[in-house]
Amino acid sequence: MVFNTGAALLDAIVLAVVSHEKEGTYGYKITQDVREVIGVSESTLYPVLRRLQKDECLMVYDMEFGGRNRRYYKLTEKGEVQLRLYKMEWKSYSRKITTLFEEGGTGV
């Protein structure tokens, strides 16, 4: 991807991916799902998960899988509210950019 992905967009993408699983999903799957959409490394995504947990947008729990503990992430109520805000902002932002690309604008 030629466009930089800022922190807010990464947060929004991670929250969206986690929201698809009602009972939460584990870190490696989150990184793989995000990487299908944007080119970002695992080492970039784990700090995003920790930040969202610290900001109380994600809750974390461990569950055994194949004899090992697997860390799961689930949206909190605050995370659901934040995701709705990100979705509204994204719709507005992407609509403006699309309009600019398709219809042109001054100085473009």
GROMACS .gro file of N, CA and C in nm:
model
  324
    1MET      N    1   0.086  -0.117   0.000
    1MET     CA    2   0.000   0.000   0.000
    1MET      C    3   0.090   0.124   0.000
    2VAL      N    4   0.061   0.218  -0.083
    2VAL     CA    5   0.145   0.337  -0.094
    2VAL      C    6   0.110   0.444   0.009
    3PHE      N    7  -0.006   0.433   0.073
    3PHE     CA    8  -0.048   0.531   0.171
    3PHE      C    9  -0.006   0.486   0.311
    4ASN      N   10   0.039   0.583   0.391
    4ASN     CA   11   0.075   0.552   0.529
    4ASN      C   12  -0.050   0.520   0.609
    5THR      N   13  -0.035   0.429   0.703
    5THR     CA   14  -0.146   0.392   0.790
    5THR      C   15  -0.117   0.448   0.928
    6GLY      N   16  -0.191   0.550   0.967
    6GLY     CA   17  -0.170   0.613   1.096
    6GLY      C   18  -0.227   0.530   1.211
    7ALA      N   19  -0.195   0.574   1.332
    7ALA     CA   20  -0.237   0.501   1.452
    7ALA      C   21  -0.388   0.488   1.462
    8ALA      N   22  -0.462   0.594   1.434
    8ALA     CA   23  -0.607   0.588   1.446
    8ALA      C   24  -0.666   0.487   1.347
    9LEU      N   25  -0.614   0.485   1.225
    9LEU     CA   26  -0.665   0.389   1.127
    9LEU      C   27  -0.631   0.246   1.168
   10LEU      N   28  -0.510   0.224   1.219
   10LEU     CA   29  -0.475   0.090   1.267
   10LEU      C   30  -0.566   0.048   1.382
   11ASP      N   31  -0.592   0.140   1.474
   11ASP     CA   32  -0.684   0.109   1.585
   11ASP      C   33  -0.820   0.070   1.530
   12ALA      N   34  -0.870   0.146   1.436
   12ALA     CA   35  -1.002   0.119   1.378
   12ALA      C   36  -1.006  -0.017   1.310
   13ILE      N   37  -0.902  -0.049   1.236
   13ILE     CA   38  -0.897  -0.177   1.165
   13ILE      C   39  -0.893  -0.293   1.264
   14VAL      N   40  -0.810  -0.281   1.366
   14VAL     CA   41  -0.801  -0.388   1.466
   14VAL      C   42  -0.933  -0.405   1.539
   15LEU      N   43  -0.996  -0.295   1.580
   15LEU     CA   44  -1.126  -0.305   1.647
   15LEU      C   45  -1.229  -0.371   1.556
   16ALA      N   46  -1.227  -0.336   1.428
   16ALA     CA   47  -1.322  -0.397   1.333
   16ALA      C   48  -1.299  -0.547   1.322
   17VAL      N   49  -1.174  -0.588   1.312
   17VAL     CA   50  -1.142  -0.732   1.301
   17VAL      C   51  -1.188  -0.805   1.427
   18VAL      N   52  -1.157  -0.750   1.543
   18VAL     CA   53  -1.196  -0.815   1.668
   18VAL      C   54  -1.348  -0.821   1.682
   19SER      N   55  -1.418  -0.720   1.632
   19SER     CA   56  -1.564  -0.714   1.645
   19SER      C   57  -1.635  -0.824   1.569
   20HIS      N   58  -1.569  -0.885   1.473
   20HIS     CA   59  -1.632  -0.991   1.393
   20HIS      C   60  -1.652  -1.120   1.471
   21GLU      N   61  -1.584  -1.134   1.583
   21GLU     CA   62  -1.596  -1.254   1.667
   21GLU      C   63  -1.654  -1.214   1.802
   22LYS      N   64  -1.779  -1.253   1.825
   22LYS     CA   65  -1.850  -1.211   1.947
   22LYS      C   66  -1.775  -1.248   2.075
   23GLU      N   67  -1.714  -1.366   2.077
   23GLU     CA   68  -1.643  -1.410   2.197
   23GLU      C   69  -1.495  -1.373   2.195
   24GLY      N   70  -1.455  -1.295   2.096
   24GLY     CA   71  -1.316  -1.253   2.086
   24GLY      C   72  -1.236  -1.341   1.993
   25THR      N   73  -1.115  -1.300   1.967
   25THR     CA   74  -1.026  -1.375   1.879
   25THR      C   75  -0.884  -1.358   1.928
   26TYR      N   76  -0.796  -1.445   1.884
   26TYR     CA   77  -0.660  -1.445   1.937
   26TYR      C   78  -0.566  -1.361   1.851
   27GLY      N   79  -0.456  -1.321   1.913
   27GLY     CA   80  -0.364  -1.227   1.854
   27GLY      C   81  -0.313  -1.264   1.716
   28TYR      N   82  -0.269  -1.388   1.697
   28TYR     CA   83  -0.214  -1.428   1.568
   28TYR      C   84  -0.319  -1.417   1.458
   29LYS      N   85  -0.442  -1.459   1.487
   29LYS     CA   86  -0.549  -1.450   1.386
   29LYS      C   87  -0.578  -1.304   1.352
   30ILE      N   88  -0.576  -1.218   1.454
   30ILE     CA   89  -0.599  -1.075   1.429
   30ILE      C   90  -0.492  -1.023   1.333
   31THR      N   91  -0.367  -1.057   1.359
   31THR     CA   92  -0.259  -1.007   1.273
   31THR      C   93  -0.275  -1.059   1.131
   32GLN      N   94  -0.314  -1.185   1.116
   32GLN     CA   95  -0.332  -1.241   0.982
   32GLN      C   96  -0.449  -1.175   0.909
   33ASP      N   97  -0.558  -1.151   0.980
   33ASP     CA   98  -0.675  -1.086   0.918
   33ASP      C   99  -0.642  -0.943   0.875
   34VAL      N  100  -0.569  -0.871   0.959
   34VAL     CA  101  -0.531  -0.734   0.925
   34VAL      C  102  -0.436  -0.735   0.806
   35ARG      N  103  -0.342  -0.828   0.805
   35ARG     CA  104  -0.242  -0.834   0.698
   35ARG      C  105  -0.304  -0.870   0.563
   36GLU      N  106  -0.423  -0.930   0.562
   36GLU     CA  107  -0.493  -0.956   0.436
   36GLU      C  108  -0.538  -0.826   0.371
   37VAL      N  109  -0.556  -0.722   0.453
   37VAL     CA  110  -0.609  -0.595   0.404
   37VAL      C  111  -0.499  -0.492   0.382
   38ILE      N  112  -0.407  -0.483   0.477
   38ILE     CA  113  -0.298  -0.386   0.466
   38ILE      C  114  -0.166  -0.454   0.499
   39GLY      N  115  -0.060  -0.407   0.438
   39GLY     CA  116   0.072  -0.462   0.463
   39GLY      C  117   0.132  -0.405   0.590
   40VAL      N  118   0.119  -0.478   0.698
   40VAL     CA  119   0.173  -0.434   0.826
   40VAL      C  120   0.231  -0.556   0.898
   41SER      N  121   0.337  -0.534   0.972
   41SER     CA  122   0.404  -0.646   1.038
   41SER      C  123   0.337  -0.680   1.171
   42GLU      N  124   0.361  -0.803   1.215
   42GLU     CA  125   0.311  -0.844   1.346
   42GLU      C  126   0.369  -0.755   1.455
   43SER      N  127   0.494  -0.717   1.439
   43SER     CA  128   0.559  -0.634   1.542
   43SER      C  129   0.495  -0.496   1.551
   44THR      N  130   0.423  -0.455   1.449
   44THR     CA  131   0.348  -0.329   1.453
   44THR      C  132   0.213  -0.350   1.522
   45LEU      N  133   0.152  -0.466   1.501
   45LEU     CA  134   0.016  -0.488   1.551
   45LEU      C  135   0.008  -0.520   1.700
   46TYR      N  136   0.105  -0.591   1.754
   46TYR     CA  137   0.096  -0.625   1.896
   46TYR      C  138   0.098  -0.502   1.986
   47PRO      N  139   0.178  -0.399   1.956
   47PRO     CA  140   0.167  -0.276   2.036
   47PRO      C  141   0.029  -0.209   2.022
   48VAL      N  142  -0.034  -0.222   1.905
   48VAL     CA  143  -0.170  -0.168   1.887
   48VAL      C  144  -0.266  -0.241   1.980
   49LEU      N  145  -0.255  -0.373   1.985
   49LEU     CA  146  -0.341  -0.451   2.075
   49LEU      C  147  -0.319  -0.411   2.221
   50ARG      N  148  -0.194  -0.394   2.260
   50ARG     CA  149  -0.165  -0.353   2.399
   50ARG      C  150  -0.220  -0.213   2.428
   51ARG      N  151  -0.207  -0.121   2.331
   51ARG     CA  152  -0.258   0.014   2.351
   51ARG      C  153  -0.411   0.013   2.364
   52LEU      N  154  -0.477  -0.064   2.280
   52LEU     CA  155  -0.623  -0.071   2.287
   52LEU      C  156  -0.669  -0.136   2.418
   53GLN      N  157  -0.591  -0.229   2.468
   53GLN     CA  158  -0.622  -0.288   2.598
   53GLN      C  159  -0.603  -0.184   2.708
   54LYS      N  160  -0.493  -0.111   2.703
   54LYS     CA  161  -0.466  -0.006   2.802
   54LYS      C  162  -0.574   0.101   2.800
   55ASP      N  163  -0.624   0.134   2.681
   55ASP     CA  164  -0.729   0.234   2.665
   55ASP      C  165  -0.868   0.178   2.697
   56GLU      N  166  -0.874   0.054   2.740
   56GLU     CA  167  -0.997  -0.014   2.780
   56GLU      C  168  -1.095  -0.036   2.665
   57CYS      N  169  -1.041  -0.045   2.544
   57CYS     CA  170  -1.124  -0.078   2.428
   57CYS      C  171  -1.128  -0.228   2.404
   58LEU      N  172  -1.028  -0.299   2.455
   58LEU     CA  173  -1.022  -0.443   2.444
   58LEU      C  174  -1.002  -0.505   2.582
   59MET      N  175  -1.069  -0.617   2.604
   59MET     CA  176  -1.039  -0.697   2.722
   59MET      C  177  -0.960  -0.818   2.675
   60VAL      N  178  -0.880  -0.873   2.763
   60VAL     CA  179  -0.791  -0.982   2.727
   60VAL      C  180  -0.815  -1.099   2.822
   61TYR      N  181  -0.815  -1.219   2.765
   61TYR     CA  182  -0.821  -1.339   2.849
   61TYR      C  183  -0.742  -1.449   2.779
   62ASP      N  184  -0.693  -1.542   2.857
   62ASP     CA  185  -0.616  -1.655   2.804
   62ASP      C  186  -0.701  -1.780   2.807
   63MET      N  187  -0.680  -1.864   2.705
   63MET     CA  188  -0.751  -1.990   2.697
   63MET      C  189  -0.655  -2.095   2.643
   64GLU      N  190  -0.664  -2.214   2.697
   64GLU     CA  191  -0.576  -2.321   2.652
   64GLU      C  192  -0.618  -2.369   2.513
   65PHE      N  193  -0.518  -2.390   2.429
   65PHE     CA  194  -0.543  -2.444   2.295
   65PHE      C  195  -0.423  -2.530   2.258
   66GLY      N  196  -0.447  -2.658   2.237
   66GLY     CA  197  -0.338  -2.748   2.199
   66GLY      C  198  -0.228  -2.757   2.302
   67GLY      N  199  -0.265  -2.751   2.430
   67GLY     CA  200  -0.167  -2.762   2.536
   67GLY      C  201  -0.093  -2.632   2.568
   68ARG      N  202  -0.128  -2.525   2.500
   68ARG     CA  203  -0.065  -2.395   2.526
   68ARG      C  204  -0.172  -2.291   2.550
   69ASN      N  205  -0.134  -2.185   2.620
   69ASN     CA  206  -0.227  -2.073   2.639
   69ASN      C  207  -0.227  -1.985   2.516
   70ARG      N  208  -0.345  -1.943   2.479
   70ARG     CA  209  -0.361  -1.852   2.367
   70ARG      C  210  -0.429  -1.727   2.420
   71ARG      N  211  -0.376  -1.610   2.387
   71ARG     CA  212  -0.432  -1.483   2.435
   71ARG      C  213  -0.542  -1.436   2.340
   72TYR      N  214  -0.660  -1.414   2.397
   72TYR     CA  215  -0.776  -1.368   2.321
   72TYR      C  216  -0.806  -1.222   2.354
   73TYR      N  217  -0.860  -1.153   2.254
   73TYR     CA  218  -0.898  -1.013   2.267
   73TYR      C  219  -1.045  -1.001   2.231
   74LYS      N  220  -1.116  -0.923   2.309
   74LYS     CA  221  -1.260  -0.904   2.289
   74LYS      C  222  -1.292  -0.757   2.310
   75LEU      N  223  -1.384  -0.704   2.229
   75LEU     CA  224  -1.425  -0.565   2.244
   75LEU      C  225  -1.496  -0.543   2.377
   76THR      N  226  -1.464  -0.432   2.439
   76THR     CA  227  -1.538  -0.387   2.557
   76THR      C  228  -1.649  -0.293   2.508
   77GLU      N  229  -1.731  -0.250   2.600
   77GLU     CA  230  -1.834  -0.153   2.564
   77GLU      C  231  -1.769  -0.025   2.510
   78LYS      N  232  -1.662   0.018   2.574
   78LYS     CA  233  -1.590   0.136   2.528
   78LYS      C  234  -1.533   0.113   2.387
   79GLY      N  235  -1.486  -0.008   2.362
   79GLY     CA  236  -1.434  -0.041   2.229
   79GLY      C  237  -1.542  -0.038   2.123
   80GLU      N  238  -1.661  -0.083   2.158
   80GLU     CA  239  -1.773  -0.080   2.063
   80GLU      C  240  -1.810   0.064   2.029
   81VAL      N  241  -1.811   0.150   2.130
   81VAL     CA  242  -1.842   0.292   2.108
   81VAL      C  243  -1.734   0.354   2.019
   82GLN      N  244  -1.608   0.324   2.048
   82GLN     CA  245  -1.497   0.379   1.969
   82GLN      C  246  -1.504   0.330   1.825
   83LEU      N  247  -1.537   0.204   1.805
   83LEU     CA  248  -1.548   0.149   1.670
   83LEU      C  249  -1.660   0.219   1.592
   84ARG      N  250  -1.773   0.244   1.657
   84ARG     CA  251  -1.883   0.315   1.589
   84ARG      C  252  -1.837   0.455   1.548
   85LEU      N  253  -1.764   0.522   1.635
   85LEU     CA  254  -1.711   0.655   1.603
   85LEU      C  255  -1.615   0.647   1.484
   86TYR      N  256  -1.524   0.550   1.486
   86TYR     CA  257  -1.431   0.533   1.374
   86TYR      C  258  -1.506   0.508   1.244
   87LYS      N  259  -1.611   0.427   1.248
   87LYS     CA  260  -1.688   0.397   1.127
   87LYS      C  261  -1.754   0.522   1.071
   88MET      N  262  -1.812   0.603   1.159
   88MET     CA  263  -1.875   0.727   1.113
   88MET      C  264  -1.771   0.821   1.052
   89GLU      N  265  -1.658   0.835   1.119
   89GLU     CA  266  -1.552   0.922   1.069
   89GLU      C  267  -1.498   0.870   0.935
   90TRP      N  268  -1.482   0.739   0.925
   90TRP     CA  269  -1.428   0.680   0.802
   90TRP      C  270  -1.523   0.704   0.685
   91LYS      N  271  -1.652   0.687   0.707
   91LYS     CA  272  -1.749   0.710   0.599
   91LYS      C  273  -1.739   0.852   0.547
   92SER      N  274  -1.732   0.947   0.637
   92SER     CA  275  -1.722   1.087   0.598
   92SER      C  276  -1.590   1.114   0.525
   93TYR      N  277  -1.482   1.069   0.581
   93TYR     CA  278  -1.349   1.091   0.524
   93TYR      C  279  -1.336   1.025   0.386
   94SER      N  280  -1.376   0.899   0.377
   94SER     CA  281  -1.360   0.829   0.249
   94SER      C  282  -1.452   0.887   0.142
   95ARG      N  283  -1.570   0.933   0.181
   95ARG     CA  284  -1.661   0.996   0.085
   95ARG      C  285  -1.598   1.124   0.029
   96LYS      N  286  -1.536   1.204   0.115
   96LYS     CA  287  -1.471   1.328   0.069
   96LYS      C  288  -1.354   1.298  -0.024
   97ILE      N  289  -1.272   1.200   0.010
   97ILE     CA  290  -1.157   1.165  -0.073
   97ILE      C  291  -1.203   1.108  -0.207
   98THR      N  292  -1.303   1.022  -0.204
   98THR     CA  293  -1.356   0.965  -0.328
   98THR      C  294  -1.412   1.076  -0.418
   99THR      N  295  -1.486   1.169  -0.359
   99THR     CA  296  -1.539   1.281  -0.437
   99THR      C  297  -1.427   1.361  -0.499
  100LEU      N  298  -1.324   1.386  -0.422
  100LEU     CA  299  -1.209   1.462  -0.473
  100LEU      C  300  -1.143   1.389  -0.590
  101PHE      N  301  -1.123   1.259  -0.575
  101PHE     CA  302  -1.060   1.180  -0.683
  101PHE      C  303  -1.147   1.174  -0.808
  102GLU      N  304  -1.278   1.156  -0.789
  102GLU     CA  305  -1.367   1.136  -0.902
  102GLU      C  306  -1.409   1.268  -0.969
  103GLU      N  307  -1.430   1.370  -0.890
  103GLU     CA  308  -1.480   1.496  -0.944
  103GLU      C  309  -1.372   1.603  -0.953
  104GLY      N  310  -1.260   1.580  -0.891
  104GLY     CA  311  -1.153   1.679  -0.889
  104GLY      C  312  -1.182   1.786  -0.787
  105GLY      N  313  -1.091   1.874  -0.776
  105GLY     CA  314  -1.107   1.983  -0.681
  105GLY      C  315  -1.002   2.088  -0.710
  106THR      N  316  -1.010   2.197  -0.642
  106THR     CA  317  -0.914   2.304  -0.666
  106THR      C  318  -0.777   2.262  -0.621
  107GLY      N  319  -0.679   2.288  -0.702
  107GLY     CA  320  -0.542   2.258  -0.668
  107GLY      C  321  -0.503   2.113  -0.682
  108VAL      N  322  -0.590   2.029  -0.741
  108VAL     CA  323  -0.556   1.887  -0.754
  108VAL      C  324  -0.523   1.854  -0.897
   0.00000   0.00000   0.00000
